[in-house]
CSV table of C-alpha atoms and ligand atoms in Angstrom, one decimal:
chain,number,residue,atom,x,y,z
A,825,MET,CA,-23.1,11.2,-4.1
A,826,MET,CA,-23.6,14.5,-2.1
A,827,LEU,CA,-21.0,17.3,-2.6
A,828,SER,CA,-20.3,19.5,0.3
A,829,ASP,CA,-21.8,22.7,-1.5
A,830,SER,CA,-22.2,24.5,1.9
A,831,HIS,CA,-18.4,24.7,2.1
A,832,SER,CA,-17.0,27.8,0.3
A,833,THR,CA,-14.5,26.6,-2.3
A,834,THR,CA,-13.4,29.0,-5.0
A,835,PRO,CA,-13.9,26.9,-8.2
A,836,SER,CA,-11.2,27.5,-10.8
A,837,ALA,CA,-12.1,27.6,-14.5
A,838,ALA,CA,-11.5,23.9,-15.2
A,839,GLY,CA,-11.3,21.3,-12.5
A,840,MET,CA,-8.6,18.7,-12.3
A,841,VAL,CA,-8.0,15.6,-10.3
A,842,TYR,CA,-4.5,14.9,-8.8
A,843,ILE,CA,-4.3,11.3,-7.8
A,844,VAL,CA,-1.4,11.5,-5.2
A,845,GLY,CA,0.7,8.8,-3.6
A,846,ALA,CA,0.9,9.8,0.1
A,847,GLY,CA,3.6,7.2,0.8
A,848,PRO,CA,3.8,4.5,3.6
A,849,GLY,CA,3.3,6.9,6.6
A,850,ALA,CA,6.2,9.1,7.6
A,851,VAL,CA,5.2,12.6,6.5
A,852,ASP,CA,8.7,13.3,5.1
A,853,LEU,CA,8.5,10.5,2.8
A,854,LEU,CA,6.0,12.5,0.7
A,855,THR,CA,7.4,13.7,-2.6
A,856,LEU,CA,7.8,17.6,-3.1
A,857,ARG,CA,5.2,17.3,-5.9
A,858,ALA,CA,2.7,15.4,-3.6
A,859,TYR,CA,3.2,18.1,-1.0
A,860,ASP,CA,2.6,20.9,-3.5
A,861,ARG,CA,-0.6,19.3,-4.9
A,862,ILE,CA,-2.0,18.8,-1.3
A,863,GLN,CA,-1.3,22.4,-0.3
A,864,ARG,CA,-3.2,23.7,-3.3
A,865,ALA,CA,-6.1,21.3,-3.1
A,866,GLU,CA,-9.7,22.4,-2.8
A,867,VAL,CA,-11.0,19.1,-2.2
A,868,VAL,CA,-9.2,16.1,-0.8
A,869,VAL,CA,-10.7,12.6,-1.0
A,870,HIS,CA,-8.7,10.1,1.1
A,871,ASP,CA,-8.8,6.7,2.5
A,872,ARG,CA,-7.8,5.0,5.7
A,873,LEU,CA,-4.1,4.5,5.4
A,874,ILE,CA,-3.2,8.1,5.3
A,875,ALA,CA,-1.1,9.1,8.3
A,876,PRO,CA,-2.6,11.9,10.5
A,877,GLU,CA,0.7,13.9,9.9
A,878,VAL,CA,0.0,13.9,6.2
A,879,LEU,CA,-3.7,14.8,6.7
A,880,ALA,CA,-2.6,17.7,8.8
A,881,LEU,CA,-1.0,19.2,5.6
A,882,ILE,CA,-4.5,19.6,4.0
A,883,PRO,CA,-5.4,23.3,3.8
A,884,ARG,CA,-8.1,24.2,6.3
A,885,ALA,CA,-10.3,25.7,3.7
A,886,ALA,CA,-10.3,22.5,1.7
A,887,VAL,CA,-13.3,20.0,1.8
A,888,ARG,CA,-12.2,16.7,3.1
A,889,VAL,CA,-13.9,13.5,2.1
A,890,TYR,CA,-13.1,10.2,3.8
A,891,VAL,CA,-13.9,7.2,1.6
A,892,GLY,CA,-12.7,4.6,4.0
A,893,LYS,CA,-11.2,1.1,2.8
A,894,ALA,CA,-10.4,-1.1,5.6
A,895,SER,CA,-10.6,-4.5,4.2
A,896,GLY,CA,-14.3,-5.2,4.2
A,897,ASP,CA,-15.2,-1.7,5.4
A,898,HIS,CA,-15.6,0.3,2.2
A,899,ALA,CA,-17.1,3.4,3.5
A,900,VAL,CA,-17.8,4.4,-0.1
A,901,PRO,CA,-17.7,1.8,-3.0
A,902,GLN,CA,-15.1,2.3,-5.7
A,903,GLU,CA,-17.8,3.5,-8.2
A,904,GLY,CA,-18.9,6.1,-5.6
A,905,ILE,CA,-15.2,7.3,-5.4
A,906,HIS,CA,-15.2,7.8,-9.1
A,907,ASP,CA,-18.5,9.7,-9.1
A,908,LEU,CA,-17.2,11.9,-6.4
A,909,LEU,CA,-13.9,12.8,-8.3
A,910,VAL,CA,-15.9,13.6,-11.5
A,911,GLU,CA,-18.4,15.7,-9.8
A,912,HIS,CA,-16.1,17.8,-7.9
A,913,ALA,CA,-13.8,18.2,-11.0
A,914,ARG,CA,-16.9,19.1,-13.1
A,915,ALA,CA,-17.6,21.8,-10.5
A,916,GLY,CA,-14.3,23.3,-11.4
A,917,ARG,CA,-12.3,22.4,-8.3
A,918,ARG,CA,-8.7,21.2,-7.8
A,919,VAL,CA,-9.4,17.7,-6.5
A,920,VAL,CA,-6.6,15.7,-4.7
A,921,ARG,CA,-7.3,12.0,-4.4
A,922,LEU,CA,-4.9,11.1,-1.7
A,923,LYS,CA,-3.8,7.3,-1.5
A,924,GLY,CA,-1.5,5.4,0.7
A,925,GLY,CA,1.8,4.4,-0.8
A,926,ASP,CA,1.9,4.6,-4.5
A,927,PRO,CA,-1.5,5.1,-6.5
A,928,TYR,CA,-0.4,2.3,-9.1
A,929,VAL,CA,0.6,-0.4,-6.7
A,930,PHE,CA,-2.4,-2.2,-5.4
A,931,GLY,CA,-4.1,1.2,-5.0
A,932,ARG,CA,-6.8,1.1,-7.7
A,933,GLY,CA,-5.3,4.3,-9.1
A,934,GLY,CA,-5.6,2.8,-12.7
A,935,GLU,CA,-9.3,2.4,-12.3
A,936,GLU,CA,-9.7,6.1,-11.1
A,937,VAL,CA,-7.7,7.2,-14.1
A,938,GLN,CA,-9.9,5.3,-16.4
A,939,ALA,CA,-13.0,6.7,-14.8
A,940,LEU,CA,-11.6,10.2,-15.3
A,941,GLN,CA,-10.6,9.5,-18.9
A,942,ALA,CA,-14.1,8.2,-19.6
A,943,ALA,CA,-15.5,11.4,-18.2
A,944,GLY,CA,-13.1,13.6,-20.0
A,945,ILE,CA,-11.5,15.1,-16.8
A,946,ALA,CA,-8.0,16.3,-16.7
A,947,PHE,CA,-5.8,14.5,-14.3
A,948,GLU,CA,-2.2,13.9,-13.0
A,949,VAL,CA,-0.9,10.9,-11.1
A,950,VAL,CA,1.8,11.7,-8.5
A,951,PRO,CA,3.8,8.7,-7.5
A,952,GLY,CA,4.5,7.8,-3.9
A,953,VAL,CA,6.8,5.7,-1.9
A,954,THR,CA,5.2,2.3,-2.0
A,955,ALA,CA,5.0,0.3,1.2
A,956,ALA,CA,7.7,-2.3,-0.1
A,957,GLY,CA,10.3,0.6,-0.6
A,958,GLY,CA,9.3,2.3,2.6
A,959,CYS,CA,9.3,-0.9,4.7
A,960,ALA,CA,12.5,-2.3,3.0
A,961,ALA,CA,14.4,0.7,3.8
A,962,ALA,CA,13.0,1.1,7.4
A,963,ALA,CA,13.5,-2.6,8.3
A,964,GLY,CA,17.0,-3.0,6.5
A,965,ILE,CA,15.9,-5.6,3.8
A,966,PRO,CA,17.6,-4.6,0.4
A,967,LEU,CA,15.0,-6.1,-1.8
A,968,THR,CA,17.3,-7.0,-4.6
A,969,HIS,CA,20.6,-7.6,-2.9
A,970,ARG,CA,23.2,-8.8,-5.3
A,971,ASP,CA,23.7,-12.7,-5.0
A,972,LEU,CA,20.6,-13.1,-2.8
A,973,ALA,CA,17.9,-11.9,-5.2
A,974,ASN,CA,17.9,-11.0,-8.8
A,975,SER,CA,14.2,-10.1,-8.9
A,976,CYS,CA,11.5,-8.7,-6.5
A,977,VAL,CA,7.9,-9.3,-6.9
A,978,PHE,CA,4.9,-7.5,-5.5
A,979,LEU,CA,1.9,-9.7,-4.8
A,980,PRO,CA,-1.7,-9.3,-3.6
A,981,GLY,CA,-2.0,-11.5,-0.5
A,982,HIS,CA,-5.7,-11.5,-0.7
A,983,MET,CA,-5.2,-13.9,-3.7
A,984,ALA,CA,-3.7,-16.5,-1.7
A,985,GLU,CA,-7.0,-18.0,-0.8
A,986,GLY,CA,-8.9,-21.0,-2.3
A,987,ASN,CA,-8.2,-21.4,-5.9
A,988,SER,CA,-5.5,-19.0,-6.0
A,989,PRO,CA,-4.4,-17.7,-9.5
A,990,LEU,CA,-0.9,-16.9,-8.1
A,991,ASP,CA,1.8,-19.0,-9.8
A,992,TRP,CA,3.1,-20.7,-6.6
A,993,ALA,CA,5.6,-22.9,-8.5
A,994,ALA,CA,7.2,-19.9,-10.0
A,995,LEU,CA,7.2,-17.9,-6.7
A,996,ALA,CA,8.9,-20.9,-4.8
A,997,ARG,CA,12.0,-20.6,-7.0
A,998,PRO,CA,15.0,-19.3,-5.4
A,999,GLY,CA,16.7,-15.8,-6.1
A,1000,GLN,CA,13.7,-13.7,-5.6
A,1001,THR,CA,12.2,-11.4,-2.8
A,1002,ARG,CA,8.4,-11.9,-2.5
A,1003,VAL,CA,6.5,-8.9,-1.1
A,1004,PHE,CA,2.8,-9.6,-0.1
A,1005,TYR,CA,0.7,-6.5,0.3
A,1006,MET,CA,-2.5,-7.4,2.2
A,1007,GLY,CA,-1.0,-10.6,3.1
A,1008,VAL,CA,-0.2,-10.7,6.8
A,1009,GLN,CA,-3.7,-12.2,7.6
A,1010,ARG,CA,-3.1,-14.9,5.1
A,1011,LEU,CA,0.5,-15.6,6.2
A,1012,ALA,CA,-0.4,-19.4,7.0
A,1013,GLN,CA,-2.0,-20.0,3.4
A,1014,ILE,CA,0.9,-18.2,1.8
A,1015,ALA,CA,3.6,-20.1,3.7
A,1016,HIS,CA,1.6,-23.5,3.0
A,1017,GLN,CA,1.6,-22.8,-0.7
A,1018,LEU,CA,5.1,-21.7,-1.1
A,1019,ILE,CA,6.5,-24.7,1.1
A,1020,ALA,CA,4.1,-27.1,-0.8
A,1021,HIS,CA,5.9,-25.9,-4.1
A,1022,GLY,CA,9.4,-26.4,-2.8
A,1023,LEU,CA,10.4,-23.3,-0.8
A,1024,PRO,CA,12.6,-24.3,2.3
A,1025,PRO,CA,10.6,-23.8,5.3
A,1026,ASP,CA,13.4,-21.9,7.0
A,1027,THR,CA,13.5,-19.3,4.2
A,1028,PRO,CA,13.8,-15.9,5.9
A,1029,ALA,CA,10.6,-14.0,6.2
A,1030,ALA,CA,9.5,-10.9,7.8
A,1031,ILE,CA,6.4,-8.9,8.8
A,1032,VAL,CA,6.8,-5.2,9.0
A,1033,ARG,CA,3.9,-3.5,10.6
A,1034,ASP,CA,3.2,0.3,10.5
A,1035,GLY,CA,6.4,0.6,8.2
A,1036,THR,CA,8.2,3.9,8.3
A,1037,ARG,CA,6.0,5.2,11.3
A,1038,ALA,CA,7.2,5.7,14.9
A,1039,SER,CA,5.0,2.7,15.8
A,1040,GLN,CA,6.9,0.4,13.3
A,1041,THR,CA,7.5,-3.2,14.5
A,1042,VAL,CA,9.4,-5.8,12.7
A,1043,PHE,CA,9.3,-9.7,13.2
A,1044,ALA,CA,11.7,-11.7,11.1
A,1045,THR,CA,12.6,-15.4,11.4
A,1046,GLY,CA,12.3,-18.6,9.3
A,1047,LEU,CA,8.9,-18.9,7.2
A,1048,SER,CA,7.5,-21.8,9.2
A,1049,ALA,CA,8.6,-20.2,12.5
A,1050,LEU,CA,7.0,-17.0,11.5
A,1051,VAL,CA,3.7,-18.7,10.9
A,1052,ALA,CA,3.9,-20.4,14.5
A,1053,GLN,CA,5.2,-17.2,16.3
A,1054,ALA,CA,4.1,-14.0,14.4
A,1055,PRO,CA,2.1,-11.7,16.7
A,1056,ALA,CA,-1.6,-11.8,16.1
A,1057,TYR,CA,-2.9,-9.9,13.0
A,1058,GLY,CA,-4.0,-6.4,14.1
A,1059,PRO,CA,-5.6,-3.3,12.5
A,1060,GLN,CA,-2.0,-1.9,11.6
A,1061,PRO,CA,-1.1,-2.2,8.0
A,1062,GLY,CA,1.5,-4.8,7.6
A,1063,LEU,CA,3.7,-6.1,4.8
A,1064,LEU,CA,5.0,-9.7,4.4
A,1065,ILE,CA,8.5,-10.0,2.8
A,1066,ILE,CA,9.8,-13.6,2.0
A,1067,GLY,CA,13.2,-14.4,0.6
A,1068,GLU,CA,17.0,-14.7,1.4
A,1069,THR,CA,17.3,-10.9,1.5
A,1070,VAL,CA,15.3,-10.8,4.8
A,1071,ARG,CA,18.4,-12.5,6.4
A,1072,LEU,CA,20.2,-9.1,6.3
A,1073,CYS,CA,17.5,-7.4,8.3
A,1074,PRO,CA,18.9,-6.6,11.8
A,1075,GLU,CA,15.7,-8.1,13.5
A,1076,PHE,CA,16.3,-11.4,11.9
A,1077,ARG,CA,16.3,-14.3,14.3
A,1078,PRO,CA,17.5,-17.6,12.7
A,1079,VAL,CA,15.6,-20.8,13.6
A,1080,ALA,CA,17.7,-22.8,16.0
A,1081,ALA,CA,18.9,-26.0,14.2
A,1082,SER,CA,17.3,-28.1,16.8
A,1083,SER,CA,13.9,-26.5,16.7
A,1084,PRO,CA,11.3,-28.6,14.9
A,1085,GLU,CA,9.9,-27.3,11.6
B,1743,LIG,N1,-0.8,1.6,-2.7
B,1743,LIG,C1,-0.3,1.1,-1.5
B,1743,LIG,C2,-0.8,-0.2,-1.1
B,1743,LIG,C3,-2.2,-0.4,-0.9
B,1743,LIG,S1,-2.8,-1.9,-0.4
B,1743,LIG,C4,1.3,1.2,-1.6
B,1743,LIG,O1,1.8,1.5,-2.7
B,1743,LIG,O2,2.0,1.0,-0.6
B,1743,LIG,C5,-2.7,-1.9,1.4
B,1743,LIG,C6,-1.5,-2.7,1.8
B,1743,LIG,O3,-0.3,-2.0,1.8
B,1743,LIG,C7,-1.6,-3.1,3.3
B,1743,LIG,O4,-2.5,-4.1,3.5
B,1743,LIG,C8,-0.2,-3.5,3.7
B,1743,LIG,O5,0.1,-4.8,3.2
B,1743,LIG,C9,0.5,-2.5,2.8
B,1743,LIG,N2,1.0,-1.2,3.5
B,1743,LIG,C10,0.6,0.1,3.3
B,1743,LIG,N3,1.3,0.9,4.3
B,1743,LIG,C11,2.1,0.2,5.0
B,1743,LIG,C12,2.9,0.4,6.0
B,1743,LIG,N4,3.1,1.7,6.5
B,1743,LIG,N5,3.6,-0.6,6.6
B,1743,LIG,C13,3.4,-1.8,6.2
B,1743,LIG,N6,2.5,-2.2,5.2
B,1743,LIG,C14,1.9,-1.3,4.7
């Protein structure tokens, strides 16, 4: 991995890596701690889901490294990211690894921490507002609303394919809100599995795209209807939320009693 040595950073005595959650998009959902670490960064390593308004907070003098991560487009493989963090920290720099949402929720923050520990590099993890929290608030879906859900589960949508390791029988049980990250493009498989395991097809379900950003869109209706009517999957990040709590979303459109399921 090449370091940008031509760029003048002032290395401090000992480098350190800050693994910072940048939240779901809206810049004022950054924590004060995240803001502080970004402002004092000498190197920022970031991926695709970081909003331009957040990137604009990076000091002009800091080296910026984009490491990609649209699904299937890993500009830099995970091991390359680890090497990059370690090399910059060993050169004595204050490195911010800026990640969408929260670093420990489907963010591979844990792997980066393990790599830093193995290399003996000092680090700090700064939590961020995860997409579930951001989208729930912005779309009006109280994830554990009393009497509607006594649990909320975060799931990796990309594990809905083929011989899925997800426990669909457990996920089909009532009284829970299911939040699928990376799941919008697998909506049909997810719905099929849940309904096959007993979830009523008219269970409220929502897709929140670009959650918390000015461009946010919410589409909410019964699960089967959502499969039939959801707008085509696009490049924006989208969250799939399934459960009775979605009924409270102002955008929720119940399926008409006469409409075929
Ligand atoms: N660490 C992140 C999640 C990374 S996985 C977090 O805590 O939020 C990437 C997935 O997060 C996307 O596929 C999408 O499902 C979800 N996501 C991230 N930002 C989002 C946003 N603003 N609106 C909707 N979904 C989002």
